């Protein structure tokens, strides 16, 4: 079969679009990850306590979480692909603000700008990724998540080798990444529009097959499953936020490592998310989303319980294994929710990127206050039980799965 024929176009993923979206996701999340990556620097520079550090995370996450579902719901009805470029403009402003902030309130304001940028980017990019999937939804979300998780992992690495040696103002150098992302987003929107035009030219039978999906459910039947999925993602994000915000302090306090070494270990923890996200997305297409969700819960829990009692070497090993397993379910959870609410991809993207990550920010602020009271090591002993919240997956309805060919 001619791979450029209308039939084949509608049945396969638009890989150039997905790769471009993954790259913009990488750049977006890389810049966001610079916020927790600079915590060790600004903690001493501004004489902050753990509670104030947690408040920075909370400000960023709340700015993103409050707007994302609203943005997603609106763009479901009125698609605005170029809004991603506007969102990146907010991120650019926030990044420069973080570089030159002269006070703690200005740090909070700059973090909020980055959060607003995230709230505008994720819903539209998530819908575009699903549209370009060609029916391989797990693969598409895995590729999209690969970029985001890799970008998130790069923050500590860049902090270790650029920001720590050169100081807070070196954050402004990364404004070049924001400008590059804007250019790439513009190209992606145009390329996606061309691909959609090719889809529109496909025979009617093929188009109907390509858009066939799960039946539309009543509101009452999806409220509880959606709430459970949000809680599942919250438990994973709360655990991840505890590492993004406080892992470096935990390593420095417990093992006496340098700031750069702690940033390198945080990088290893976060980069495991990239492998887990794409691997979980691909496996979910083949073996089913329910199995991936259960694996991410039952597989990670024994290791999280062991972590607080491990030495430095095994701390590094266990954190990689934990995040590899936990991140494998993100695409599965997202697609599960999309199948519960077909046609509301923007809302689902905004809800899950926004609300669940926002709740993770609330958890980070609470854990920061707790760390000031009982110590950072005690916090990690408590966090070890967070993945057990995932046992709520028992109450999720069974979905009819159609493994990708």
CSV table of C-alpha atoms in Angstrom, one decimal, residues 54-367:
chain,number,residue,atom,x,y,z
A,54,UNK,CA,6.9,24.5,49.4
A,55,UNK,CA,4.9,27.7,48.8
A,56,UNK,CA,6.9,28.4,45.6
A,57,UNK,CA,5.9,24.9,44.4
A,58,UNK,CA,2.3,25.5,45.4
A,59,UNK,CA,2.2,28.9,43.7
A,60,UNK,CA,3.4,27.4,40.4
A,61,UNK,CA,1.1,24.4,40.6
A,62,UNK,CA,-2.0,26.4,41.6
A,63,UNK,CA,-1.4,28.9,38.8
A,64,UNK,CA,-1.4,25.9,36.4
A,65,UNK,CA,-4.1,23.8,38.0
A,66,UNK,CA,-6.8,26.5,38.3
A,67,UNK,CA,-6.6,27.5,34.6
A,68,UNK,CA,-5.8,24.3,32.8
A,69,UNK,CA,-9.3,22.7,33.1
A,70,UNK,CA,-10.9,26.0,32.1
A,71,UNK,CA,-8.6,26.4,29.1
A,72,UNK,CA,-9.1,22.8,28.1
A,73,UNK,CA,-12.9,23.0,28.3
A,74,UNK,CA,-12.9,26.2,26.2
A,75,UNK,CA,-10.6,25.0,23.5
A,76,UNK,CA,-12.6,21.8,23.2
A,77,UNK,CA,-15.3,24.0,21.8
A,78,UNK,CA,-13.1,26.6,20.2
A,79,UNK,CA,-9.7,25.1,19.2
A,80,UNK,CA,-6.9,27.6,19.5
A,81,UNK,CA,-3.7,25.9,18.4
A,82,UNK,CA,-1.6,29.0,18.4
A,83,UNK,CA,-2.5,29.6,22.1
A,84,UNK,CA,0.5,27.4,22.8
A,85,UNK,CA,2.8,30.2,21.6
A,86,UNK,CA,1.0,32.6,23.9
A,87,UNK,CA,1.5,30.2,26.8
A,88,UNK,CA,5.2,30.0,26.1
A,89,UNK,CA,5.4,33.8,26.2
A,90,UNK,CA,4.2,33.6,29.9
A,91,UNK,CA,6.9,31.0,30.6
A,92,UNK,CA,9.5,33.2,29.1
A,93,UNK,CA,8.4,36.1,31.3
A,94,UNK,CA,8.4,34.0,34.4
A,95,UNK,CA,11.9,32.6,33.6
A,96,UNK,CA,13.4,36.1,33.3
A,97,UNK,CA,11.5,37.0,36.5
A,98,UNK,CA,13.1,34.1,38.4
A,99,UNK,CA,16.5,35.1,37.1
A,100,UNK,CA,16.3,38.7,38.4
A,101,UNK,CA,13.8,38.6,41.3
A,102,UNK,CA,15.0,40.8,44.1
A,103,UNK,CA,12.6,39.4,46.8
A,104,UNK,CA,10.5,36.4,47.8
A,105,UNK,CA,7.2,37.9,46.5
A,106,UNK,CA,8.8,38.4,43.1
A,107,UNK,CA,9.9,34.8,43.1
A,108,UNK,CA,6.3,33.8,43.7
A,109,UNK,CA,5.0,36.0,40.9
A,110,UNK,CA,7.6,34.7,38.5
A,111,UNK,CA,6.7,31.1,39.4
A,112,UNK,CA,3.0,31.9,38.8
A,113,UNK,CA,3.8,33.2,35.3
A,114,UNK,CA,5.5,29.8,34.5
A,115,UNK,CA,2.4,28.1,35.9
A,116,UNK,CA,0.1,30.1,33.6
A,117,UNK,CA,2.3,29.2,30.6
A,118,UNK,CA,1.9,25.5,31.5
A,119,UNK,CA,-1.9,25.9,31.9
A,120,UNK,CA,-2.2,27.2,28.3
A,121,UNK,CA,0.3,24.7,26.7
A,122,UNK,CA,-0.8,21.3,28.0
A,123,UNK,CA,-4.5,21.1,27.0
A,124,UNK,CA,-4.0,22.1,23.4
A,125,UNK,CA,-0.9,20.0,23.0
A,126,UNK,CA,-2.6,17.0,24.5
A,127,UNK,CA,-5.5,17.2,22.1
A,128,UNK,CA,-3.1,17.7,19.1
A,129,UNK,CA,-1.2,14.6,20.2
A,130,UNK,CA,-4.3,12.5,20.4
A,131,UNK,CA,-5.5,13.8,17.0
A,132,UNK,CA,-2.2,12.8,15.5
A,133,UNK,CA,-2.1,9.3,17.0
A,134,UNK,CA,-3.8,7.5,14.1
A,135,UNK,CA,-5.5,5.3,16.7
A,136,UNK,CA,-2.3,4.4,18.6
A,137,UNK,CA,-3.3,6.5,21.6
A,138,UNK,CA,-0.8,4.9,24.1
A,139,UNK,CA,2.1,5.3,21.7
A,140,UNK,CA,1.2,8.9,20.9
A,141,UNK,CA,0.8,9.9,24.6
A,142,UNK,CA,4.0,7.9,25.4
A,143,UNK,CA,6.0,9.9,22.8
A,144,UNK,CA,4.4,13.2,24.1
A,145,UNK,CA,5.2,12.3,27.7
A,146,UNK,CA,8.8,11.2,26.7
A,147,UNK,CA,9.5,14.8,25.9
A,148,UNK,CA,7.9,16.2,29.0
A,149,UNK,CA,9.6,13.8,31.4
A,150,UNK,CA,13.0,14.2,29.7
A,151,UNK,CA,12.6,18.0,29.9
A,152,UNK,CA,11.7,17.7,33.6
A,153,UNK,CA,14.8,15.6,34.2
A,154,UNK,CA,17.1,18.0,32.5
A,155,UNK,CA,16.4,20.8,35.1
A,156,UNK,CA,18.6,19.3,37.8
A,157,UNK,CA,21.3,18.5,35.3
A,158,UNK,CA,21.3,22.1,34.0
A,159,UNK,CA,21.2,23.4,37.6
A,160,UNK,CA,24.3,21.3,38.5
A,161,UNK,CA,26.4,22.4,35.6
A,162,UNK,CA,25.1,25.8,34.7
A,163,UNK,CA,23.1,27.5,37.4
A,164,UNK,CA,25.0,26.3,40.5
A,165,UNK,CA,28.4,27.5,39.2
A,166,UNK,CA,27.1,30.7,37.6
A,167,UNK,CA,24.3,31.8,39.9
A,168,UNK,CA,20.6,32.6,39.7
A,169,UNK,CA,20.8,35.1,36.9
A,170,UNK,CA,22.0,32.4,34.5
A,171,UNK,CA,18.4,31.3,34.4
A,172,UNK,CA,17.9,34.1,31.8
A,173,UNK,CA,20.1,32.2,29.3
A,174,UNK,CA,17.3,29.7,29.0
A,175,UNK,CA,15.0,32.3,27.4
A,176,UNK,CA,16.6,31.1,24.1
A,177,UNK,CA,14.8,27.7,24.7
A,178,UNK,CA,11.5,29.5,25.1
A,179,UNK,CA,12.0,31.4,21.8
A,180,UNK,CA,13.0,28.1,20.1
A,181,UNK,CA,9.8,26.5,21.4
A,182,UNK,CA,7.7,29.3,20.0
A,183,UNK,CA,9.2,28.7,16.5
A,184,UNK,CA,8.7,25.0,16.8
A,185,UNK,CA,5.1,25.3,18.0
A,186,UNK,CA,4.3,27.5,15.0
A,187,UNK,CA,5.7,24.9,12.6
A,188,UNK,CA,3.9,22.1,14.5
A,189,UNK,CA,0.5,23.8,14.2
A,190,UNK,CA,0.9,24.2,10.4
A,191,UNK,CA,2.2,20.7,9.9
A,192,UNK,CA,-0.7,19.3,12.0
A,193,UNK,CA,-3.2,21.3,9.9
A,194,UNK,CA,-1.7,19.7,6.7
A,195,UNK,CA,-2.0,16.2,8.1
A,196,UNK,CA,-5.6,16.9,9.1
A,197,UNK,CA,-6.3,18.0,5.5
A,198,UNK,CA,-4.9,14.7,4.3
A,199,UNK,CA,-7.2,12.8,6.7
A,200,UNK,CA,-10.2,14.8,5.5
A,201,UNK,CA,-9.4,13.5,1.9
A,202,UNK,CA,-9.7,9.9,3.0
A,203,UNK,CA,-12.7,7.8,2.0
A,204,UNK,CA,-15.8,8.1,4.2
A,205,UNK,CA,-15.5,4.5,5.5
A,206,UNK,CA,-11.9,4.9,6.5
A,207,UNK,CA,-12.7,8.2,8.3
A,208,UNK,CA,-15.5,6.6,10.2
A,209,UNK,CA,-13.2,3.8,11.3
A,210,UNK,CA,-10.5,6.2,12.3
A,211,UNK,CA,-12.8,8.2,14.6
A,212,UNK,CA,-14.7,5.2,16.0
A,213,UNK,CA,-14.3,5.2,19.8
A,214,UNK,CA,-15.9,4.2,23.0
A,215,UNK,CA,-19.7,5.0,23.6
A,216,UNK,CA,-20.7,8.3,25.3
A,217,UNK,CA,-21.5,7.7,28.9
A,218,UNK,CA,-23.8,9.6,31.2
A,219,UNK,CA,-22.4,12.2,33.6
A,220,UNK,CA,-23.3,10.2,36.7
A,221,UNK,CA,-21.5,7.1,35.4
A,222,UNK,CA,-18.2,8.9,34.9
A,223,UNK,CA,-17.9,11.2,37.9
A,224,UNK,CA,-16.7,8.5,40.3
A,225,UNK,CA,-14.2,6.9,37.8
A,226,UNK,CA,-12.8,10.4,36.9
A,227,UNK,CA,-12.4,11.3,40.6
A,228,UNK,CA,-10.6,8.0,41.2
A,229,UNK,CA,-8.2,8.6,38.3
A,230,UNK,CA,-7.5,12.1,39.6
A,231,UNK,CA,-6.7,10.7,43.0
A,232,UNK,CA,-4.4,8.0,41.5
A,233,UNK,CA,-2.5,10.6,39.6
A,234,UNK,CA,-2.4,12.8,42.7
A,235,UNK,CA,-0.7,10.0,44.7
A,236,UNK,CA,1.9,9.7,42.0
A,237,UNK,CA,2.4,13.4,41.6
A,238,UNK,CA,2.6,14.0,45.4
A,239,UNK,CA,5.3,11.4,45.7
A,240,UNK,CA,7.2,12.9,42.7
A,241,UNK,CA,6.8,16.5,44.0
A,242,UNK,CA,8.3,15.4,47.3
A,243,UNK,CA,11.4,14.4,45.3
A,244,UNK,CA,11.4,17.4,43.0
A,245,UNK,CA,11.2,19.8,45.9
A,246,UNK,CA,13.1,18.1,48.8
A,247,UNK,CA,15.2,15.2,47.5
A,248,UNK,CA,18.3,17.3,47.2
A,249,UNK,CA,18.0,18.4,50.8
A,250,UNK,CA,17.3,14.8,51.9
A,251,UNK,CA,20.5,13.6,50.3
A,252,UNK,CA,22.6,16.5,51.6
A,253,UNK,CA,21.2,16.1,55.1
A,254,UNK,CA,21.3,12.3,55.4
A,255,UNK,CA,24.4,11.4,53.3
A,256,UNK,CA,26.3,14.7,53.3
A,257,UNK,CA,26.7,14.9,49.5
A,258,UNK,CA,27.4,18.1,47.6
A,259,UNK,CA,24.8,20.1,45.9
A,260,UNK,CA,26.0,19.0,42.4
A,261,UNK,CA,25.9,15.3,43.4
A,262,UNK,CA,22.4,15.7,44.8
A,263,UNK,CA,21.3,17.4,41.5
A,264,UNK,CA,22.8,14.5,39.5
A,265,UNK,CA,20.8,12.0,41.6
A,266,UNK,CA,17.6,14.0,41.2
A,267,UNK,CA,18.3,13.9,37.4
A,268,UNK,CA,18.5,10.1,37.5
A,269,UNK,CA,15.2,9.9,39.4
A,270,UNK,CA,13.5,12.2,37.0
A,271,UNK,CA,14.9,10.7,33.8
A,272,UNK,CA,13.5,7.3,34.7
A,273,UNK,CA,10.1,9.0,34.2
A,274,UNK,CA,10.8,9.4,30.5
A,275,UNK,CA,11.5,5.7,30.0
A,276,UNK,CA,8.5,4.7,32.1
A,277,UNK,CA,6.1,7.0,30.3
A,278,UNK,CA,6.9,5.8,26.7
A,279,UNK,CA,7.2,2.2,27.8
A,280,UNK,CA,4.0,2.3,29.7
A,281,UNK,CA,2.2,4.0,26.8
A,282,UNK,CA,3.3,1.3,24.3
A,283,UNK,CA,2.5,-1.6,26.6
A,284,UNK,CA,-0.9,-0.1,27.4
A,285,UNK,CA,-1.8,-0.3,23.7
A,286,UNK,CA,-0.8,-4.0,23.6
A,287,UNK,CA,-1.9,-5.5,27.0
A,288,UNK,CA,-4.5,-3.0,28.2
A,289,UNK,CA,-4.6,0.0,30.4
A,290,UNK,CA,-6.0,-1.6,33.5
A,291,UNK,CA,-3.0,-4.0,33.8
A,292,UNK,CA,-0.5,-1.0,33.4
A,293,UNK,CA,-2.3,0.9,36.2
A,294,UNK,CA,-2.2,-2.0,38.6
A,295,UNK,CA,1.5,-2.7,37.8
A,296,UNK,CA,2.4,0.9,38.6
A,297,UNK,CA,0.7,0.6,42.0
A,298,UNK,CA,1.7,-2.9,43.2
A,299,UNK,CA,5.1,-2.8,41.5
A,300,UNK,CA,6.2,0.5,43.2
A,301,UNK,CA,4.9,0.1,46.7
A,302,UNK,CA,7.5,-2.4,48.0
A,303,UNK,CA,10.3,-0.2,46.8
A,304,UNK,CA,8.9,3.0,48.3
A,305,UNK,CA,8.6,1.3,51.7
A,306,UNK,CA,12.3,0.2,51.5
A,307,UNK,CA,13.7,3.6,50.4
A,308,UNK,CA,13.9,5.4,53.7
A,309,UNK,CA,16.1,2.7,55.1
A,310,UNK,CA,18.5,2.4,52.2
A,311,UNK,CA,22.1,3.6,52.0
A,312,UNK,CA,23.3,6.1,49.4
A,313,UNK,CA,23.9,3.6,46.6
A,314,UNK,CA,20.6,1.8,47.1
A,315,UNK,CA,18.8,5.1,47.5
A,316,UNK,CA,19.9,6.0,43.9
A,317,UNK,CA,18.9,2.5,42.6
A,318,UNK,CA,15.6,2.4,44.3
A,319,UNK,CA,14.5,5.9,43.3
A,320,UNK,CA,15.2,5.0,39.6
A,321,UNK,CA,13.1,1.8,39.9
A,322,UNK,CA,10.3,3.6,41.7
A,323,UNK,CA,9.9,6.3,39.2
A,324,UNK,CA,10.3,4.0,36.2
A,325,UNK,CA,7.3,1.9,37.5
A,326,UNK,CA,5.2,4.8,38.8
A,327,UNK,CA,5.4,6.9,35.6
A,328,UNK,CA,4.4,3.9,33.4
A,329,UNK,CA,0.8,4.5,34.2
A,330,UNK,CA,0.5,8.2,33.2
A,331,UNK,CA,-0.5,7.6,29.6
A,332,UNK,CA,-2.8,4.8,30.6
A,333,UNK,CA,-4.6,7.0,33.2
A,334,UNK,CA,-4.9,9.8,30.7
A,335,UNK,CA,-6.3,7.7,27.9
A,336,UNK,CA,-8.6,5.8,30.3
A,337,UNK,CA,-10.1,9.2,31.2
A,338,UNK,CA,-10.4,10.2,27.5
A,339,UNK,CA,-12.3,7.1,26.8
A,340,UNK,CA,-14.7,7.8,29.7
A,341,UNK,CA,-15.3,11.3,28.2
A,342,UNK,CA,-14.8,11.1,24.5
A,343,UNK,CA,-14.6,14.4,22.6
A,344,UNK,CA,-13.4,16.3,25.7
A,345,UNK,CA,-9.6,15.8,25.2
A,346,UNK,CA,-8.8,19.4,26.1
A,347,UNK,CA,-10.8,19.2,29.3
A,348,UNK,CA,-9.2,15.9,30.3
A,349,UNK,CA,-5.7,17.2,29.5
A,350,UNK,CA,-6.3,20.3,31.5
A,351,UNK,CA,-8.0,18.5,34.4
A,352,UNK,CA,-5.3,15.9,34.8
A,353,UNK,CA,-2.2,18.1,34.0
A,354,UNK,CA,-3.8,20.9,36.0
A,355,UNK,CA,-5.8,19.5,38.9
A,356,UNK,CA,-3.6,16.5,39.7
A,357,UNK,CA,-0.4,18.5,39.5
A,358,UNK,CA,-2.0,21.3,41.5
A,359,UNK,CA,-2.9,18.9,44.2
A,360,UNK,CA,0.7,17.7,44.1
A,361,UNK,CA,1.8,21.3,44.7
A,362,UNK,CA,-0.5,21.4,47.7
A,363,UNK,CA,1.1,18.2,49.0
A,364,UNK,CA,4.5,19.8,48.5
A,365,UNK,CA,3.6,22.8,50.6
A,366,UNK,CA,2.2,20.6,53.4
A,367,UNK,CA,5.3,18.4,53.3
